[in-house]
Amino acid sequence: MYSVGFIYGRVAIIILLYFLTPVWSTLIGRYVMGWETSRLRVLAILTGLAGLIVMLSADGELPIPRGPGEWMALVAGILWSVGTTGMRARSTLGPGPSAFVFATGAAATLVLAPFLEPVPSGLHVLDMIEPLGTAFVTGALWWGLSIGCLMWATIRLEPARVGILLMTEVIVGAVSAAALAAEHLAPLEILGGGLVLCAGVLEVWPSRHRSRPQAG
């Protein structure tokens, strides 16, 4: 849902909505799993939420998702938080099998295709060779490696920390969208993105007493 959302919304906004994951992960960890939440993490969450509000309200409208792409990004973030919490608490899978399960689950989003776009007419098998070949090559080389590394780290870190560390994608995505897709952020949107980056800095800032929940 996160990947599909990019087609139906602005890159930076889609990324930021997805990276509300630390908020959901912290809430799940605190109220479902009973894990301790440090003050520094609460500050990081509030800073990230402030950045979200600034970015979504930069055009003078209410700071809520608009359009299917933004809503898919928000739901994807919630699902990711549930998944990473379960992986941290219970998973014994290695990075390879974890990446395979991740990719298989992502393929299930194909059921959304008929609801988002009309079914192509006059499509021939030969027309699909090039795009499918590109998808398989990039999937094996790029996604296989990156998701394998991500799955390895996820079972070793707290879910909220995983989400906040991944927030660097907000800045990288915004710069890439400007360079490759001619998407330019307004000053308030840049400010919001900066706040999100600050949230990531606060999360990795050294803490004298950091509680780490035990897996299992």
PDB file of C-alpha atoms in Angstrom:
ATOM      1  CA  MET A   1       0.000   0.000   0.000  1.00  0.00           C
ATOM      2  CA  TYR A   2       2.895   2.323   0.763  1.00  0.00           C
ATOM      3  CA  SER A   3       4.477   1.770  -2.651  1.00  0.00           C
ATOM      4  CA  VAL A   4       1.183   2.091  -4.528  1.00  0.00           C
ATOM      5  CA  GLY A   5       0.413   5.285  -2.634  1.00  0.00           C
ATOM      6  CA  PHE A   6       3.254   7.093  -4.432  1.00  0.00           C
ATOM      7  CA  ILE A   7       1.280   6.882  -7.680  1.00  0.00           C
ATOM      8  CA  TYR A   8      -1.670   8.735  -6.177  1.00  0.00           C
ATOM      9  CA  GLY A   9       0.004  11.411  -4.076  1.00  0.00           C
ATOM     10  CA  ARG A  10       3.030  13.640  -3.581  1.00  0.00           C
ATOM     11  CA  VAL A  11       6.143  11.716  -2.642  1.00  0.00           C
ATOM     12  CA  ALA A  12       7.145  13.697   0.465  1.00  0.00           C
ATOM     13  CA  ILE A  13       3.629  13.674   1.925  1.00  0.00           C
ATOM     14  CA  ILE A  14       3.174   9.951   1.289  1.00  0.00           C
ATOM     15  CA  ILE A  15       6.492   9.177   2.999  1.00  0.00           C
ATOM     16  CA  LEU A  16       5.706  11.361   5.997  1.00  0.00           C
ATOM     17  CA  LEU A  17       2.262   9.849   6.517  1.00  0.00           C
ATOM     18  CA  TYR A  18       3.788   6.387   6.433  1.00  0.00           C
ATOM     19  CA  PHE A  19       6.409   7.385   8.967  1.00  0.00           C
ATOM     20  CA  LEU A  20       3.901   8.080  11.640  1.00  0.00           C
ATOM     21  CA  THR A  21       4.880   4.503  12.498  1.00  0.00           C
ATOM     22  CA  PRO A  22       6.808   5.505  15.659  1.00  0.00           C
ATOM     23  CA  VAL A  23       3.578   6.922  17.088  1.00  0.00           C
ATOM     24  CA  TRP A  24       1.626   3.699  16.507  1.00  0.00           C
ATOM     25  CA  SER A  25       4.562   1.525  17.603  1.00  0.00           C
ATOM     26  CA  THR A  26       4.985   3.460  20.834  1.00  0.00           C
ATOM     27  CA  LEU A  27       1.272   3.235  21.618  1.00  0.00           C
ATOM     28  CA  ILE A  28       1.180  -0.497  20.874  1.00  0.00           C
ATOM     29  CA  GLY A  29       4.344  -1.112  22.874  1.00  0.00           C
ATOM     30  CA  ARG A  30       3.130   0.904  25.843  1.00  0.00           C
ATOM     31  CA  TYR A  31      -0.525  -0.090  26.073  1.00  0.00           C
ATOM     32  CA  VAL A  32      -0.572  -3.566  24.481  1.00  0.00           C
ATOM     33  CA  MET A  33       2.871  -4.975  25.281  1.00  0.00           C
ATOM     34  CA  GLY A  34       3.478  -3.073  28.529  1.00  0.00           C
ATOM     35  CA  TRP A  35       6.869  -1.714  27.458  1.00  0.00           C
ATOM     36  CA  GLU A  36       8.283   1.394  29.106  1.00  0.00           C
ATOM     37  CA  THR A  37       8.280   4.685  27.148  1.00  0.00           C
ATOM     38  CA  SER A  38      11.089   7.129  27.906  1.00  0.00           C
ATOM     39  CA  ARG A  39      10.586  10.897  28.071  1.00  0.00           C
ATOM     40  CA  LEU A  40      13.016  11.414  25.219  1.00  0.00           C
ATOM     41  CA  ARG A  41      10.965   9.103  23.010  1.00  0.00           C
ATOM     42  CA  VAL A  42       7.779  10.974  23.913  1.00  0.00           C
ATOM     43  CA  LEU A  43       9.517  14.213  22.901  1.00  0.00           C
ATOM     44  CA  ALA A  44      10.610  12.616  19.629  1.00  0.00           C
ATOM     45  CA  ILE A  45       7.033  11.503  18.931  1.00  0.00           C
ATOM     46  CA  LEU A  46       5.638  14.974  19.631  1.00  0.00           C
ATOM     47  CA  THR A  47       8.255  16.555  17.394  1.00  0.00           C
ATOM     48  CA  GLY A  48       7.413  14.154  14.570  1.00  0.00           C
ATOM     49  CA  LEU A  49       3.686  14.827  14.942  1.00  0.00           C
ATOM     50  CA  ALA A  50       4.355  18.566  14.867  1.00  0.00           C
ATOM     51  CA  GLY A  51       6.219  18.102  11.593  1.00  0.00           C
ATOM     52  CA  LEU A  52       3.292  16.126  10.192  1.00  0.00           C
ATOM     53  CA  ILE A  53       0.804  18.834  11.117  1.00  0.00           C
ATOM     54  CA  VAL A  54       2.959  21.579   9.625  1.00  0.00           C
ATOM     55  CA  MET A  55       3.391  19.718   6.335  1.00  0.00           C
ATOM     56  CA  LEU A  56      -0.252  18.722   5.892  1.00  0.00           C
ATOM     57  CA  SER A  57      -1.542  22.193   6.781  1.00  0.00           C
ATOM     58  CA  ALA A  58       0.967  24.102   4.632  1.00  0.00           C
ATOM     59  CA  ASP A  59      -1.737  24.898   2.060  1.00  0.00           C
ATOM     60  CA  GLY A  60      -4.099  26.274   4.690  1.00  0.00           C
ATOM     61  CA  GLU A  61      -6.307  23.158   4.904  1.00  0.00           C
ATOM     62  CA  LEU A  62      -6.933  20.796   7.801  1.00  0.00           C
ATOM     63  CA  PRO A  63      -3.915  18.525   8.495  1.00  0.00           C
ATOM     64  CA  ILE A  64      -5.619  15.288   7.448  1.00  0.00           C
ATOM     65  CA  PRO A  65      -4.841  12.847   4.631  1.00  0.00           C
ATOM     66  CA  ARG A  66      -6.472  13.611   1.291  1.00  0.00           C
ATOM     67  CA  GLY A  67      -6.883  11.214  -1.614  1.00  0.00           C
ATOM     68  CA  PRO A  68      -6.389   7.444  -1.841  1.00  0.00           C
ATOM     69  CA  GLY A  69      -2.591   7.645  -1.876  1.00  0.00           C
ATOM     70  CA  GLU A  70      -2.345   9.485   1.424  1.00  0.00           C
ATOM     71  CA  TRP A  71      -4.839   7.202   3.137  1.00  0.00           C
ATOM     72  CA  MET A  72      -3.006   4.102   1.880  1.00  0.00           C
ATOM     73  CA  ALA A  73       0.258   5.468   3.271  1.00  0.00           C
ATOM     74  CA  LEU A  74      -1.353   6.066   6.668  1.00  0.00           C
ATOM     75  CA  VAL A  75      -2.870   2.568   6.833  1.00  0.00           C
ATOM     76  CA  ALA A  76       0.415   1.020   5.640  1.00  0.00           C
ATOM     77  CA  GLY A  77       2.239   2.710   8.508  1.00  0.00           C
ATOM     78  CA  ILE A  78      -0.200   1.288  11.045  1.00  0.00           C
ATOM     79  CA  LEU A  79       0.171  -2.215   9.584  1.00  0.00           C
ATOM     80  CA  TRP A  80       3.949  -1.898   9.627  1.00  0.00           C
ATOM     81  CA  SER A  81       3.852  -0.913  13.314  1.00  0.00           C
ATOM     82  CA  VAL A  82       1.769  -3.967  14.175  1.00  0.00           C
ATOM     83  CA  GLY A  83       4.134  -6.179  12.188  1.00  0.00           C
ATOM     84  CA  THR A  84       7.372  -4.824  13.683  1.00  0.00           C
ATOM     85  CA  THR A  85       5.984  -5.103  17.211  1.00  0.00           C
ATOM     86  CA  GLY A  86       5.151  -8.770  16.599  1.00  0.00           C
ATOM     87  CA  MET A  87       8.569  -9.395  15.062  1.00  0.00           C
ATOM     88  CA  ARG A  88      10.335  -7.806  17.992  1.00  0.00           C
ATOM     89  CA  ALA A  89       8.347  -9.809  20.542  1.00  0.00           C
ATOM     90  CA  ARG A  90       8.002 -13.212  18.868  1.00  0.00           C
ATOM     91  CA  SER A  91       9.843 -13.676  15.586  1.00  0.00           C
ATOM     92  CA  THR A  92      12.634 -16.251  15.298  1.00  0.00           C
ATOM     93  CA  LEU A  93      12.915 -16.093  11.491  1.00  0.00           C
ATOM     94  CA  GLY A  94      16.161 -15.140   9.788  1.00  0.00           C
ATOM     95  CA  PRO A  95      16.403 -12.164   7.395  1.00  0.00           C
ATOM     96  CA  GLY A  96      15.975 -14.322   4.255  1.00  0.00           C
ATOM     97  CA  PRO A  97      12.677 -16.010   5.208  1.00  0.00           C
ATOM     98  CA  SER A  98      11.441 -12.739   6.726  1.00  0.00           C
ATOM     99  CA  ALA A  99      12.083 -10.878   3.478  1.00  0.00           C
ATOM    100  CA  PHE A 100      10.260 -13.607   1.525  1.00  0.00           C
ATOM    101  CA  VAL A 101       7.207 -13.371   3.782  1.00  0.00           C
ATOM    102  CA  PHE A 102       7.326  -9.574   3.519  1.00  0.00           C
ATOM    103  CA  ALA A 103       7.384  -9.661  -0.294  1.00  0.00           C
ATOM    104  CA  THR A 104       4.631 -12.289  -0.447  1.00  0.00           C
ATOM    105  CA  GLY A 105       2.411 -10.159   1.756  1.00  0.00           C
ATOM    106  CA  ALA A 106       3.126  -7.100  -0.395  1.00  0.00           C
ATOM    107  CA  ALA A 107       1.999  -9.020  -3.494  1.00  0.00           C
ATOM    108  CA  ALA A 108      -1.420  -9.358  -1.869  1.00  0.00           C
ATOM    109  CA  THR A 109      -2.034  -5.665  -2.581  1.00  0.00           C
ATOM    110  CA  LEU A 110      -2.695  -6.675  -6.197  1.00  0.00           C
ATOM    111  CA  VAL A 111      -6.314  -7.103  -5.093  1.00  0.00           C
ATOM    112  CA  LEU A 112      -6.496  -3.282  -4.913  1.00  0.00           C
ATOM    113  CA  ALA A 113      -5.666  -2.850  -8.607  1.00  0.00           C
ATOM    114  CA  PRO A 114      -9.232  -3.158 -10.031  1.00  0.00           C
ATOM    115  CA  PHE A 115     -10.482  -0.567  -7.527  1.00  0.00           C
ATOM    116  CA  LEU A 116      -7.794   1.996  -8.347  1.00  0.00           C
ATOM    117  CA  GLU A 117      -7.596   1.847 -12.139  1.00  0.00           C
ATOM    118  CA  PRO A 118      -9.695   0.302 -14.944  1.00  0.00           C
ATOM    119  CA  VAL A 119      -8.545  -3.088 -16.177  1.00  0.00           C
ATOM    120  CA  PRO A 120      -6.427  -2.492 -19.326  1.00  0.00           C
ATOM    121  CA  SER A 121      -8.063  -3.534 -22.569  1.00  0.00           C
ATOM    122  CA  GLY A 122      -6.220  -5.041 -25.507  1.00  0.00           C
ATOM    123  CA  LEU A 123      -3.220  -5.975 -23.376  1.00  0.00           C
ATOM    124  CA  HIS A 124      -1.026  -8.662 -24.905  1.00  0.00           C
ATOM    125  CA  VAL A 125       1.393 -11.007 -23.170  1.00  0.00           C
ATOM    126  CA  LEU A 126       4.317  -9.579 -25.135  1.00  0.00           C
ATOM    127  CA  ASP A 127       3.549  -6.123 -23.746  1.00  0.00           C
ATOM    128  CA  MET A 128       4.157  -7.439 -20.237  1.00  0.00           C
ATOM    129  CA  ILE A 129       7.591  -8.992 -20.828  1.00  0.00           C
ATOM    130  CA  GLU A 130       9.633  -5.822 -20.382  1.00  0.00           C
ATOM    131  CA  PRO A 131       7.875  -4.411 -17.280  1.00  0.00           C
ATOM    132  CA  LEU A 132       7.743  -7.833 -15.613  1.00  0.00           C
ATOM    133  CA  GLY A 133      11.407  -8.426 -16.367  1.00  0.00           C
ATOM    134  CA  THR A 134      12.308  -5.061 -14.861  1.00  0.00           C
ATOM    135  CA  ALA A 135      10.173  -5.809 -11.804  1.00  0.00           C
ATOM    136  CA  PHE A 136      11.794  -9.194 -11.193  1.00  0.00           C
ATOM    137  CA  VAL A 137      15.356  -7.911 -11.633  1.00  0.00           C
ATOM    138  CA  THR A 138      14.919  -4.873  -9.405  1.00  0.00           C
ATOM    139  CA  GLY A 139      12.944  -6.948  -6.911  1.00  0.00           C
ATOM    140  CA  ALA A 140      15.672  -9.557  -6.597  1.00  0.00           C
ATOM    141  CA  LEU A 141      18.632  -7.189  -6.529  1.00  0.00           C
ATOM    142  CA  TRP A 142      17.291  -4.119  -4.766  1.00  0.00           C
ATOM    143  CA  TRP A 143      14.316  -5.146  -2.657  1.00  0.00           C
ATOM    144  CA  GLY A 144      15.768  -8.523  -1.747  1.00  0.00           C
ATOM    145  CA  LEU A 145      18.918  -6.933  -0.333  1.00  0.00           C
ATOM    146  CA  SER A 146      17.295  -3.930   1.345  1.00  0.00           C
ATOM    147  CA  ILE A 147      14.380  -5.837   2.868  1.00  0.00           C
ATOM    148  CA  GLY A 148      16.702  -8.606   4.051  1.00  0.00           C
ATOM    149  CA  CYS A 149      18.829  -6.035   5.898  1.00  0.00           C
ATOM    150  CA  LEU A 150      15.731  -4.337   7.282  1.00  0.00           C
ATOM    151  CA  MET A 151      14.273  -7.606   8.565  1.00  0.00           C
ATOM    152  CA  TRP A 152      17.589  -8.463  10.228  1.00  0.00           C
ATOM    153  CA  ALA A 153      17.592  -5.154  12.095  1.00  0.00           C
ATOM    154  CA  THR A 154      13.884  -5.134  12.941  1.00  0.00           C
ATOM    155  CA  ILE A 155      13.976  -8.170  15.213  1.00  0.00           C
ATOM    156  CA  ARG A 156      16.883  -6.608  17.132  1.00  0.00           C
ATOM    157  CA  LEU A 157      15.482  -3.114  17.704  1.00  0.00           C
ATOM    158  CA  GLU A 158      12.427  -1.664  19.383  1.00  0.00           C
ATOM    159  CA  PRO A 159       9.596  -1.038  16.862  1.00  0.00           C
ATOM    160  CA  ALA A 160       9.356   2.706  17.567  1.00  0.00           C
ATOM    161  CA  ARG A 161      13.126   3.045  17.134  1.00  0.00           C
ATOM    162  CA  VAL A 162      12.970   1.239  13.790  1.00  0.00           C
ATOM    163  CA  GLY A 163      10.268   3.626  12.562  1.00  0.00           C
ATOM    164  CA  ILE A 164      12.084   6.748  13.682  1.00  0.00           C
ATOM    165  CA  LEU A 165      15.437   5.678  12.254  1.00  0.00           C
ATOM    166  CA  LEU A 166      13.724   5.018   8.924  1.00  0.00           C
ATOM    167  CA  MET A 167      12.451   8.602   8.950  1.00  0.00           C
ATOM    168  CA  THR A 168      15.590   9.613   7.048  1.00  0.00           C
ATOM    169  CA  GLU A 169      13.592   8.408   4.043  1.00  0.00           C
ATOM    170  CA  VAL A 170      11.487  11.571   4.407  1.00  0.00           C
ATOM    171  CA  ILE A 171      14.419  13.808   3.550  1.00  0.00           C
ATOM    172  CA  VAL A 172      15.849  11.482   0.889  1.00  0.00           C
ATOM    173  CA  GLY A 173      12.408  11.110  -0.696  1.00  0.00           C
ATOM    174  CA  ALA A 174      11.769  14.851  -0.753  1.00  0.00           C
ATOM    175  CA  VAL A 175      15.135  15.577  -2.384  1.00  0.00           C
ATOM    176  CA  SER A 176      14.683  12.741  -4.893  1.00  0.00           C
ATOM    177  CA  ALA A 177      11.171  13.922  -5.793  1.00  0.00           C
ATOM    178  CA  ALA A 178      12.466  17.434  -6.423  1.00  0.00           C
ATOM    179  CA  ALA A 179      15.343  16.201  -8.582  1.00  0.00           C
ATOM    180  CA  LEU A 180      13.578  13.411 -10.495  1.00  0.00           C
ATOM    181  CA  ALA A 181       9.874  14.331 -10.527  1.00  0.00           C
ATOM    182  CA  ALA A 182      10.019  18.155 -10.291  1.00  0.00           C
ATOM    183  CA  GLU A 183       8.083  18.125  -7.006  1.00  0.00           C
ATOM    184  CA  HIS A 184       8.982  21.159  -4.930  1.00  0.00           C
ATOM    185  CA  LEU A 185       8.096  21.677  -1.284  1.00  0.00           C
ATOM    186  CA  ALA A 186       6.744  24.914   0.124  1.00  0.00           C
ATOM    187  CA  PRO A 187       8.687  26.586   2.973  1.00  0.00           C
ATOM    188  CA  LEU A 188       6.263  25.247   5.593  1.00  0.00           C
ATOM    189  CA  GLU A 189       6.571  21.744   4.152  1.00  0.00           C
ATOM    190  CA  ILE A 190      10.344  21.996   4.401  1.00  0.00           C
ATOM    191  CA  LEU A 191       9.959  23.119   8.013  1.00  0.00           C
ATOM    192  CA  GLY A 192       7.736  20.123   8.719  1.00  0.00           C
ATOM    193  CA  GLY A 193      10.259  17.778   7.162  1.00  0.00           C
ATOM    194  CA  GLY A 194      12.965  19.327   9.323  1.00  0.00           C
ATOM    195  CA  LEU A 195      10.925  18.629  12.440  1.00  0.00           C
ATOM    196  CA  VAL A 196      10.555  15.002  11.411  1.00  0.00           C
ATOM    197  CA  LEU A 197      14.324  14.762  10.979  1.00  0.00           C
ATOM    198  CA  CYS A 198      14.754  16.284  14.449  1.00  0.00           C
ATOM    199  CA  ALA A 199      12.498  13.543  15.800  1.00  0.00           C
ATOM    200  CA  GLY A 200      14.910  10.960  14.427  1.00  0.00           C
ATOM    201  CA  VAL A 201      17.875  12.745  16.016  1.00  0.00           C
ATOM    202  CA  LEU A 202      16.110  12.818  19.382  1.00  0.00           C
ATOM    203  CA  GLU A 203      15.384   9.093  19.165  1.00  0.00           C
ATOM    204  CA  VAL A 204      19.013   8.101  18.619  1.00  0.00           C
ATOM    205  CA  TRP A 205      20.346  10.619  21.142  1.00  0.00           C
ATOM    206  CA  PRO A 206      22.229   8.791  23.915  1.00  0.00           C
ATOM    207  CA  SER A 207      20.125   8.117  26.993  1.00  0.00           C
ATOM    208  CA  ARG A 208      21.514   7.141  30.384  1.00  0.00           C
ATOM    209  CA  HIS A 209      18.659   4.763  31.160  1.00  0.00           C
ATOM    210  CA  ARG A 210      17.110   3.157  28.086  1.00  0.00           C
ATOM    211  CA  SER A 211      14.747   0.262  28.647  1.00  0.00           C
ATOM    212  CA  ARG A 212      14.912  -2.514  26.058  1.00  0.00           C
ATOM    213  CA  PRO A 213      12.104  -5.058  26.035  1.00  0.00           C
ATOM    214  CA  GLN A 214      13.121  -8.648  25.792  1.00  0.00           C
ATOM    215  CA  ALA A 215      11.987 -10.727  22.817  1.00  0.00           C
ATOM    216  CA  GLY A 216       9.848 -13.744  23.581  1.00  0.00           C
TER     217      GLY A 216
END
